[in-house]
Short mmCIF file of N, CA and C in Angstrom, two decimals:
data_model
loop_
_atom_site.label_atom_id
_atom_site.label_comp_id
_atom_site.label_asym_id
_atom_site.label_seq_id
_atom_site.Cartn_x
_atom_site.Cartn_y
_atom_site.Cartn_z
N MET A 16 -45.28 5.01 14.97
CA MET A 16 -44.02 4.41 15.39
C MET A 16 -43.51 3.42 14.35
N LYS A 17 -44.42 2.54 13.85
CA LYS A 17 -44.00 1.56 12.86
C LYS A 17 -43.56 2.24 11.57
N LEU A 18 -44.26 3.32 11.19
CA LEU A 18 -43.91 4.04 9.97
C LEU A 18 -42.52 4.66 10.12
N SER A 19 -42.23 5.21 11.29
CA SER A 19 -40.92 5.80 11.54
C SER A 19 -39.82 4.74 11.43
N LYS A 20 -40.06 3.57 11.99
CA LYS A 20 -39.07 2.49 11.92
C LYS A 20 -38.87 2.07 10.46
N TYR A 21 -39.96 1.95 9.71
CA TYR A 21 -39.88 1.56 8.30
C TYR A 21 -39.09 2.60 7.51
N LEU A 22 -39.35 3.89 7.77
CA LEU A 22 -38.63 4.94 7.06
C LEU A 22 -37.14 4.91 7.39
N THR A 23 -36.81 4.67 8.64
CA THR A 23 -35.42 4.59 9.06
C THR A 23 -34.71 3.44 8.35
N ILE A 24 -35.36 2.28 8.32
CA ILE A 24 -34.78 1.12 7.65
C ILE A 24 -34.63 1.39 6.16
N SER A 25 -35.65 1.97 5.55
CA SER A 25 -35.58 2.28 4.12
C SER A 25 -34.46 3.26 3.82
N LEU A 26 -34.33 4.28 4.65
CA LEU A 26 -33.26 5.27 4.46
C LEU A 26 -31.89 4.61 4.62
N SER A 27 -31.76 3.73 5.61
CA SER A 27 -30.48 3.02 5.81
C SER A 27 -30.12 2.20 4.59
N ILE A 28 -31.10 1.51 4.05
CA ILE A 28 -30.85 0.69 2.87
C ILE A 28 -30.46 1.56 1.69
N ALA A 29 -31.16 2.68 1.51
CA ALA A 29 -30.84 3.59 0.41
C ALA A 29 -29.41 4.12 0.54
N ILE A 30 -29.01 4.46 1.74
CA ILE A 30 -27.65 4.97 1.96
C ILE A 30 -26.63 3.87 1.66
N LEU A 31 -26.90 2.65 2.14
CA LEU A 31 -25.97 1.55 1.88
C LEU A 31 -25.86 1.26 0.39
N LEU A 32 -26.97 1.29 -0.31
CA LEU A 32 -26.92 1.05 -1.75
C LEU A 32 -26.16 2.14 -2.47
N THR A 33 -26.33 3.39 -2.03
CA THR A 33 -25.60 4.50 -2.64
C THR A 33 -24.11 4.35 -2.40
N ILE A 34 -23.73 4.02 -1.18
CA ILE A 34 -22.31 3.82 -0.85
C ILE A 34 -21.76 2.66 -1.66
N SER A 35 -22.54 1.59 -1.77
CA SER A 35 -22.11 0.44 -2.55
C SER A 35 -21.87 0.81 -4.00
N THR A 36 -22.78 1.58 -4.57
CA THR A 36 -22.64 2.00 -5.96
C THR A 36 -21.40 2.86 -6.13
N LEU A 37 -21.20 3.78 -5.21
CA LEU A 37 -20.02 4.65 -5.30
C LEU A 37 -18.74 3.87 -5.15
N SER A 38 -18.71 2.95 -4.18
CA SER A 38 -17.47 2.21 -3.96
C SER A 38 -17.19 1.24 -5.10
N SER A 39 -18.23 0.63 -5.66
CA SER A 39 -17.96 -0.30 -6.76
C SER A 39 -17.60 0.43 -8.03
N SER A 40 -18.02 1.69 -8.15
CA SER A 40 -17.64 2.43 -9.35
C SER A 40 -16.17 2.84 -9.31
N ALA A 41 -15.55 2.73 -8.13
CA ALA A 41 -14.13 3.05 -8.01
C ALA A 41 -13.26 1.96 -8.65
N LEU A 42 -13.85 0.79 -8.91
CA LEU A 42 -13.08 -0.27 -9.54
C LEU A 42 -12.82 0.09 -11.00
N THR A 43 -11.61 -0.16 -11.43
CA THR A 43 -11.27 0.07 -12.84
C THR A 43 -11.60 -1.18 -13.64
N PRO A 44 -11.78 -1.05 -14.95
CA PRO A 44 -12.03 -2.25 -15.74
C PRO A 44 -10.95 -3.30 -15.54
N SER A 45 -9.72 -2.88 -15.37
CA SER A 45 -8.64 -3.85 -15.18
C SER A 45 -8.80 -4.63 -13.89
N SER A 46 -9.22 -3.96 -12.82
CA SER A 46 -9.37 -4.68 -11.56
C SER A 46 -10.56 -5.62 -11.59
N VAL A 47 -11.61 -5.25 -12.31
CA VAL A 47 -12.78 -6.12 -12.42
C VAL A 47 -12.42 -7.37 -13.22
N TYR A 48 -11.66 -7.21 -14.30
CA TYR A 48 -11.35 -8.33 -15.17
C TYR A 48 -10.07 -9.05 -14.79
N GLY A 49 -9.39 -8.59 -13.74
CA GLY A 49 -8.31 -9.36 -13.16
C GLY A 49 -6.91 -9.12 -13.69
N SER A 50 -6.57 -7.93 -14.09
CA SER A 50 -5.19 -7.64 -14.48
C SER A 50 -4.30 -7.79 -13.26
N ASN A 51 -3.21 -8.50 -13.39
CA ASN A 51 -2.34 -8.76 -12.24
C ASN A 51 -1.77 -7.49 -11.64
N THR A 52 -1.40 -6.51 -12.45
CA THR A 52 -0.81 -5.30 -11.91
C THR A 52 -1.83 -4.50 -11.12
N VAL A 53 -3.04 -4.39 -11.60
CA VAL A 53 -4.06 -3.61 -10.89
C VAL A 53 -4.59 -4.39 -9.69
N ALA A 54 -4.73 -5.69 -9.81
CA ALA A 54 -5.27 -6.50 -8.72
C ALA A 54 -4.42 -6.35 -7.46
N LYS A 55 -3.10 -6.22 -7.62
CA LYS A 55 -2.25 -6.05 -6.45
C LYS A 55 -2.48 -4.71 -5.77
N LYS A 56 -2.90 -3.71 -6.53
CA LYS A 56 -3.11 -2.38 -5.98
C LYS A 56 -4.55 -2.18 -5.51
N SER A 57 -5.48 -3.04 -5.93
CA SER A 57 -6.88 -2.84 -5.58
C SER A 57 -7.10 -3.10 -4.09
N LYS A 58 -8.13 -2.48 -3.58
CA LYS A 58 -8.47 -2.63 -2.18
C LYS A 58 -9.19 -3.96 -1.95
N PRO A 59 -9.03 -4.52 -0.76
CA PRO A 59 -9.85 -5.69 -0.42
C PRO A 59 -11.33 -5.32 -0.51
N ARG A 60 -12.16 -6.32 -0.76
CA ARG A 60 -13.60 -6.07 -0.92
C ARG A 60 -14.38 -6.73 0.20
N VAL A 61 -15.36 -6.01 0.69
CA VAL A 61 -16.30 -6.54 1.66
C VAL A 61 -17.61 -6.74 0.91
N VAL A 62 -18.05 -7.99 0.85
CA VAL A 62 -19.26 -8.32 0.11
C VAL A 62 -20.35 -8.67 1.11
N ILE A 63 -21.50 -8.01 0.98
CA ILE A 63 -22.60 -8.18 1.92
C ILE A 63 -23.83 -8.65 1.16
N ILE A 64 -24.38 -9.79 1.58
CA ILE A 64 -25.62 -10.29 1.01
C ILE A 64 -26.73 -9.96 1.99
N LYS A 65 -27.71 -9.19 1.51
CA LYS A 65 -28.74 -8.70 2.43
C LYS A 65 -30.09 -8.64 1.75
N ALA A 66 -31.12 -8.50 2.57
CA ALA A 66 -32.49 -8.33 2.10
C ALA A 66 -33.23 -7.43 3.08
N GLU A 67 -34.16 -6.66 2.56
CA GLU A 67 -34.94 -5.74 3.40
C GLU A 67 -35.73 -6.47 4.47
N TRP A 68 -36.24 -7.65 4.15
CA TRP A 68 -37.10 -8.40 5.06
C TRP A 68 -36.31 -9.18 6.12
N CYS A 69 -35.01 -9.20 6.03
CA CYS A 69 -34.16 -10.00 6.91
C CYS A 69 -33.90 -9.27 8.23
N SER A 70 -34.37 -9.86 9.34
CA SER A 70 -34.17 -9.20 10.64
C SER A 70 -32.70 -9.17 11.04
N ALA A 71 -31.95 -10.21 10.69
CA ALA A 71 -30.51 -10.21 10.99
C ALA A 71 -29.80 -9.09 10.22
N CYS A 72 -30.21 -8.88 8.96
CA CYS A 72 -29.63 -7.80 8.14
C CYS A 72 -29.89 -6.44 8.78
N GLN A 73 -31.08 -6.29 9.33
CA GLN A 73 -31.43 -5.02 9.97
C GLN A 73 -30.56 -4.77 11.20
N LYS A 74 -30.12 -5.82 11.86
CA LYS A 74 -29.21 -5.68 13.00
C LYS A 74 -27.77 -5.42 12.55
N VAL A 75 -27.38 -5.99 11.41
CA VAL A 75 -26.02 -5.83 10.90
C VAL A 75 -25.85 -4.47 10.23
N ASP A 76 -26.93 -3.92 9.62
CA ASP A 76 -26.85 -2.66 8.88
C ASP A 76 -26.19 -1.52 9.64
N PRO A 77 -26.58 -1.21 10.88
CA PRO A 77 -25.93 -0.10 11.58
C PRO A 77 -24.44 -0.35 11.82
N ILE A 78 -24.07 -1.60 12.05
CA ILE A 78 -22.66 -1.94 12.23
C ILE A 78 -21.91 -1.67 10.94
N MET A 79 -22.46 -2.16 9.83
CA MET A 79 -21.80 -1.98 8.53
C MET A 79 -21.75 -0.50 8.13
N MET A 80 -22.80 0.25 8.40
CA MET A 80 -22.79 1.68 8.05
C MET A 80 -21.66 2.40 8.77
N GLY A 81 -21.47 2.11 10.04
CA GLY A 81 -20.38 2.71 10.79
C GLY A 81 -19.02 2.28 10.26
N LEU A 82 -18.90 1.01 9.94
CA LEU A 82 -17.63 0.51 9.41
C LEU A 82 -17.35 1.04 8.01
N MET A 83 -18.38 1.26 7.23
CA MET A 83 -18.19 1.85 5.89
C MET A 83 -17.60 3.25 6.01
N LYS A 84 -18.08 4.00 6.97
CA LYS A 84 -17.54 5.34 7.18
C LYS A 84 -16.08 5.26 7.62
N GLU A 85 -15.79 4.31 8.49
CA GLU A 85 -14.45 4.17 9.04
C GLU A 85 -13.45 3.58 8.04
N TYR A 86 -13.89 2.62 7.23
CA TYR A 86 -12.98 1.89 6.34
C TYR A 86 -13.22 2.15 4.85
N GLY A 87 -14.08 3.10 4.52
CA GLY A 87 -14.43 3.35 3.12
C GLY A 87 -13.27 3.70 2.22
N ASP A 88 -12.21 4.26 2.78
CA ASP A 88 -11.04 4.60 1.96
C ASP A 88 -10.05 3.44 1.83
N LYS A 89 -10.25 2.38 2.62
CA LYS A 89 -9.33 1.25 2.62
C LYS A 89 -9.92 -0.03 2.03
N LEU A 90 -11.26 -0.08 1.99
CA LEU A 90 -11.96 -1.28 1.53
C LEU A 90 -13.06 -0.88 0.55
N ASP A 91 -13.37 -1.76 -0.39
CA ASP A 91 -14.52 -1.56 -1.26
C ASP A 91 -15.67 -2.38 -0.69
N PHE A 92 -16.80 -1.72 -0.46
CA PHE A 92 -17.98 -2.38 0.07
C PHE A 92 -18.95 -2.65 -1.08
N ILE A 93 -19.38 -3.90 -1.20
CA ILE A 93 -20.27 -4.31 -2.28
C ILE A 93 -21.51 -4.94 -1.67
N MET A 94 -22.67 -4.35 -1.96
CA MET A 94 -23.94 -4.86 -1.47
C MET A 94 -24.60 -5.71 -2.55
N LEU A 95 -25.04 -6.88 -2.17
CA LEU A 95 -25.79 -7.75 -3.07
C LEU A 95 -27.16 -7.98 -2.43
N ASP A 96 -28.16 -7.29 -2.95
CA ASP A 96 -29.50 -7.27 -2.38
C ASP A 96 -30.35 -8.40 -2.97
N VAL A 97 -30.88 -9.26 -2.10
CA VAL A 97 -31.73 -10.37 -2.53
C VAL A 97 -33.15 -10.22 -2.01
N THR A 98 -33.60 -8.98 -1.85
CA THR A 98 -34.93 -8.71 -1.33
C THR A 98 -36.03 -9.27 -2.22
N SER A 99 -35.89 -9.09 -3.52
CA SER A 99 -36.92 -9.51 -4.46
C SER A 99 -36.27 -10.24 -5.64
N GLU A 100 -37.10 -10.78 -6.51
CA GLU A 100 -36.55 -11.44 -7.71
C GLU A 100 -35.76 -10.45 -8.55
N GLU A 101 -36.29 -9.24 -8.69
CA GLU A 101 -35.61 -8.22 -9.50
C GLU A 101 -34.26 -7.82 -8.89
N SER A 102 -34.24 -7.56 -7.59
CA SER A 102 -32.98 -7.16 -6.97
C SER A 102 -31.99 -8.32 -6.94
N THR A 103 -32.48 -9.54 -6.82
CA THR A 103 -31.61 -10.71 -6.84
C THR A 103 -30.96 -10.86 -8.22
N ALA A 104 -31.74 -10.64 -9.27
CA ALA A 104 -31.19 -10.70 -10.63
C ALA A 104 -30.13 -9.62 -10.83
N GLN A 105 -30.38 -8.42 -10.31
CA GLN A 105 -29.40 -7.34 -10.39
C GLN A 105 -28.15 -7.70 -9.59
N ALA A 106 -28.35 -8.28 -8.42
CA ALA A 106 -27.20 -8.69 -7.59
C ALA A 106 -26.39 -9.77 -8.29
N ALA A 107 -27.06 -10.70 -8.94
CA ALA A 107 -26.35 -11.76 -9.67
C ALA A 107 -25.51 -11.17 -10.80
N ALA A 108 -26.08 -10.20 -11.51
CA ALA A 108 -25.34 -9.54 -12.60
C ALA A 108 -24.15 -8.77 -12.04
N LYS A 109 -24.35 -8.08 -10.94
CA LYS A 109 -23.26 -7.32 -10.31
C LYS A 109 -22.16 -8.28 -9.85
N ALA A 110 -22.56 -9.39 -9.21
CA ALA A 110 -21.59 -10.38 -8.75
C ALA A 110 -20.80 -10.94 -9.93
N LYS A 111 -21.49 -11.21 -11.01
CA LYS A 111 -20.81 -11.74 -12.20
C LYS A 111 -19.79 -10.74 -12.73
N SER A 112 -20.17 -9.47 -12.80
CA SER A 112 -19.26 -8.45 -13.33
C SER A 112 -18.03 -8.26 -12.45
N LEU A 113 -18.14 -8.62 -11.18
CA LEU A 113 -17.03 -8.47 -10.24
C LEU A 113 -16.27 -9.78 -9.98
N GLY A 114 -16.65 -10.83 -10.71
CA GLY A 114 -15.99 -12.11 -10.53
C GLY A 114 -16.40 -12.82 -9.25
N LEU A 115 -17.61 -12.54 -8.77
CA LEU A 115 -18.09 -13.11 -7.52
C LEU A 115 -19.27 -14.06 -7.71
N SER A 116 -19.47 -14.54 -8.93
CA SER A 116 -20.64 -15.38 -9.22
C SER A 116 -20.71 -16.62 -8.35
N SER A 117 -19.61 -17.35 -8.22
CA SER A 117 -19.66 -18.60 -7.45
C SER A 117 -19.95 -18.30 -5.98
N PHE A 118 -19.36 -17.24 -5.44
CA PHE A 118 -19.65 -16.85 -4.06
C PHE A 118 -21.13 -16.51 -3.91
N PHE A 119 -21.65 -15.71 -4.84
CA PHE A 119 -23.05 -15.28 -4.76
C PHE A 119 -23.99 -16.49 -4.85
N GLU A 120 -23.76 -17.36 -5.79
CA GLU A 120 -24.63 -18.52 -5.96
C GLU A 120 -24.61 -19.42 -4.73
N ALA A 121 -23.46 -19.58 -4.13
CA ALA A 121 -23.33 -20.43 -2.95
C ALA A 121 -23.96 -19.82 -1.70
N ASN A 122 -24.10 -18.48 -1.67
CA ASN A 122 -24.53 -17.80 -0.44
C ASN A 122 -25.78 -16.95 -0.59
N ARG A 123 -26.39 -16.92 -1.75
CA ARG A 123 -27.51 -16.00 -2.01
C ARG A 123 -28.71 -16.23 -1.09
N LYS A 124 -28.84 -17.41 -0.54
CA LYS A 124 -29.98 -17.69 0.34
C LYS A 124 -29.64 -17.48 1.82
N MET A 125 -28.40 -17.10 2.08
CA MET A 125 -27.98 -16.85 3.46
C MET A 125 -27.83 -15.34 3.65
N THR A 126 -28.95 -14.68 3.93
CA THR A 126 -28.89 -13.23 4.12
C THR A 126 -28.10 -12.91 5.37
N SER A 127 -27.59 -11.73 5.41
CA SER A 127 -26.71 -11.18 6.45
C SER A 127 -25.31 -11.79 6.38
N THR A 128 -24.98 -12.38 5.23
CA THR A 128 -23.63 -12.90 5.03
C THR A 128 -22.69 -11.74 4.69
N VAL A 129 -21.57 -11.72 5.34
CA VAL A 129 -20.53 -10.73 5.08
C VAL A 129 -19.23 -11.50 4.83
N ALA A 130 -18.59 -11.20 3.70
CA ALA A 130 -17.33 -11.86 3.37
C ALA A 130 -16.31 -10.80 2.98
N VAL A 131 -15.06 -11.09 3.25
CA VAL A 131 -13.97 -10.20 2.87
C VAL A 131 -13.11 -10.95 1.87
N PHE A 132 -12.84 -10.29 0.75
CA PHE A 132 -12.00 -10.86 -0.31
C PHE A 132 -10.75 -10.03 -0.48
N LYS A 133 -9.65 -10.72 -0.56
CA LYS A 133 -8.37 -10.10 -0.88
C LYS A 133 -7.99 -10.68 -2.23
N GLY A 134 -8.07 -9.86 -3.27
CA GLY A 134 -7.96 -10.39 -4.62
C GLY A 134 -9.18 -11.25 -4.88
N ASN A 135 -8.98 -12.46 -5.35
CA ASN A 135 -10.09 -13.38 -5.59
C ASN A 135 -10.29 -14.37 -4.46
N LYS A 136 -9.52 -14.23 -3.39
CA LYS A 136 -9.55 -15.18 -2.28
C LYS A 136 -10.38 -14.65 -1.11
N SER A 137 -11.31 -15.47 -0.65
CA SER A 137 -12.10 -15.13 0.53
C SER A 137 -11.23 -15.34 1.77
N VAL A 138 -11.08 -14.30 2.58
CA VAL A 138 -10.26 -14.40 3.78
C VAL A 138 -11.09 -14.35 5.07
N PHE A 139 -12.41 -14.12 4.91
CA PHE A 139 -13.30 -14.04 6.07
C PHE A 139 -14.72 -14.19 5.57
N LYS A 140 -15.52 -14.94 6.30
CA LYS A 140 -16.94 -15.06 5.97
C LYS A 140 -17.71 -15.35 7.23
N THR A 141 -18.83 -14.68 7.39
CA THR A 141 -19.68 -14.89 8.55
C THR A 141 -21.12 -14.56 8.16
N ALA A 142 -22.05 -15.01 8.97
CA ALA A 142 -23.46 -14.69 8.76
C ALA A 142 -24.13 -14.52 10.12
N LYS A 143 -25.10 -13.64 10.15
CA LYS A 143 -25.83 -13.37 11.39
C LYS A 143 -24.88 -13.05 12.54
N ASN A 144 -23.85 -12.29 12.23
CA ASN A 144 -22.83 -11.93 13.21
C ASN A 144 -23.02 -10.45 13.55
N PHE A 145 -23.28 -10.17 14.81
CA PHE A 145 -23.55 -8.80 15.25
C PHE A 145 -22.39 -8.24 16.09
N ASN A 146 -21.25 -8.91 16.04
CA ASN A 146 -20.09 -8.50 16.82
C ASN A 146 -19.17 -7.62 15.96
N ARG A 147 -19.21 -6.33 16.20
CA ARG A 147 -18.42 -5.37 15.44
C ARG A 147 -16.93 -5.71 15.47
N ASP A 148 -16.43 -6.18 16.60
CA ASP A 148 -15.01 -6.49 16.74
C ASP A 148 -14.55 -7.58 15.76
N ASP A 149 -15.43 -8.54 15.47
CA ASP A 149 -15.08 -9.58 14.49
C ASP A 149 -14.81 -8.96 13.12
N TYR A 150 -15.65 -8.01 12.74
CA TYR A 150 -15.48 -7.34 11.46
C TYR A 150 -14.21 -6.49 11.44
N VAL A 151 -13.97 -5.77 12.52
CA VAL A 151 -12.78 -4.93 12.60
C VAL A 151 -11.52 -5.79 12.45
N ARG A 152 -11.46 -6.91 13.16
CA ARG A 152 -10.30 -7.80 13.05
C ARG A 152 -10.12 -8.29 11.62
N ALA A 153 -11.22 -8.71 10.99
CA ALA A 153 -11.14 -9.20 9.61
C ALA A 153 -10.71 -8.10 8.65
N PHE A 154 -11.25 -6.90 8.84
CA PHE A 154 -10.91 -5.77 7.95
C PHE A 154 -9.44 -5.40 8.11
N GLU A 155 -8.98 -5.32 9.34
CA GLU A 155 -7.58 -4.96 9.59
C GLU A 155 -6.64 -6.01 9.00
N LYS A 156 -6.98 -7.27 9.15
CA LYS A 156 -6.15 -8.34 8.60
C LYS A 156 -6.11 -8.25 7.07
N ALA A 157 -7.23 -7.94 6.45
CA ALA A 157 -7.30 -7.86 4.98
C ALA A 157 -6.51 -6.67 4.45
N ILE A 158 -6.46 -5.59 5.21
CA ILE A 158 -5.76 -4.38 4.79
C ILE A 158 -4.25 -4.59 4.78
N LYS A 159 -3.75 -5.39 5.72
CA LYS A 159 -2.29 -5.61 5.86
C LYS A 159 -1.71 -6.33 4.68
#
């Protein structure tokens, strides 16, 4: 039973990381580096700070997976994994490349943090929040 739960969690994380990689690769160099014309056309970003060992993250994962399927064409989902020193270093580099360094540094120790950015401005931030409706409201507001 424990092995099955571990495999399910591992598979969920692998899927989320794959989706994150695919969605972040949709960013153009101009949108990453802040060209005004592209930034207006870019999708709002949902940034998730998570770790495999985090029980709150494990509760948020199924919510986020469902929302990624529902909003994947309207929002860019970015996962910043702080499970280990290696993944944290990779997450810091990814955050830096996306202009999210200050957000990452301020929140890297608060796993299960989910923030929504419209351009460079944070329009929503929460942690340890398991209420799907809160995310839907924030996502819909960011899309408008």
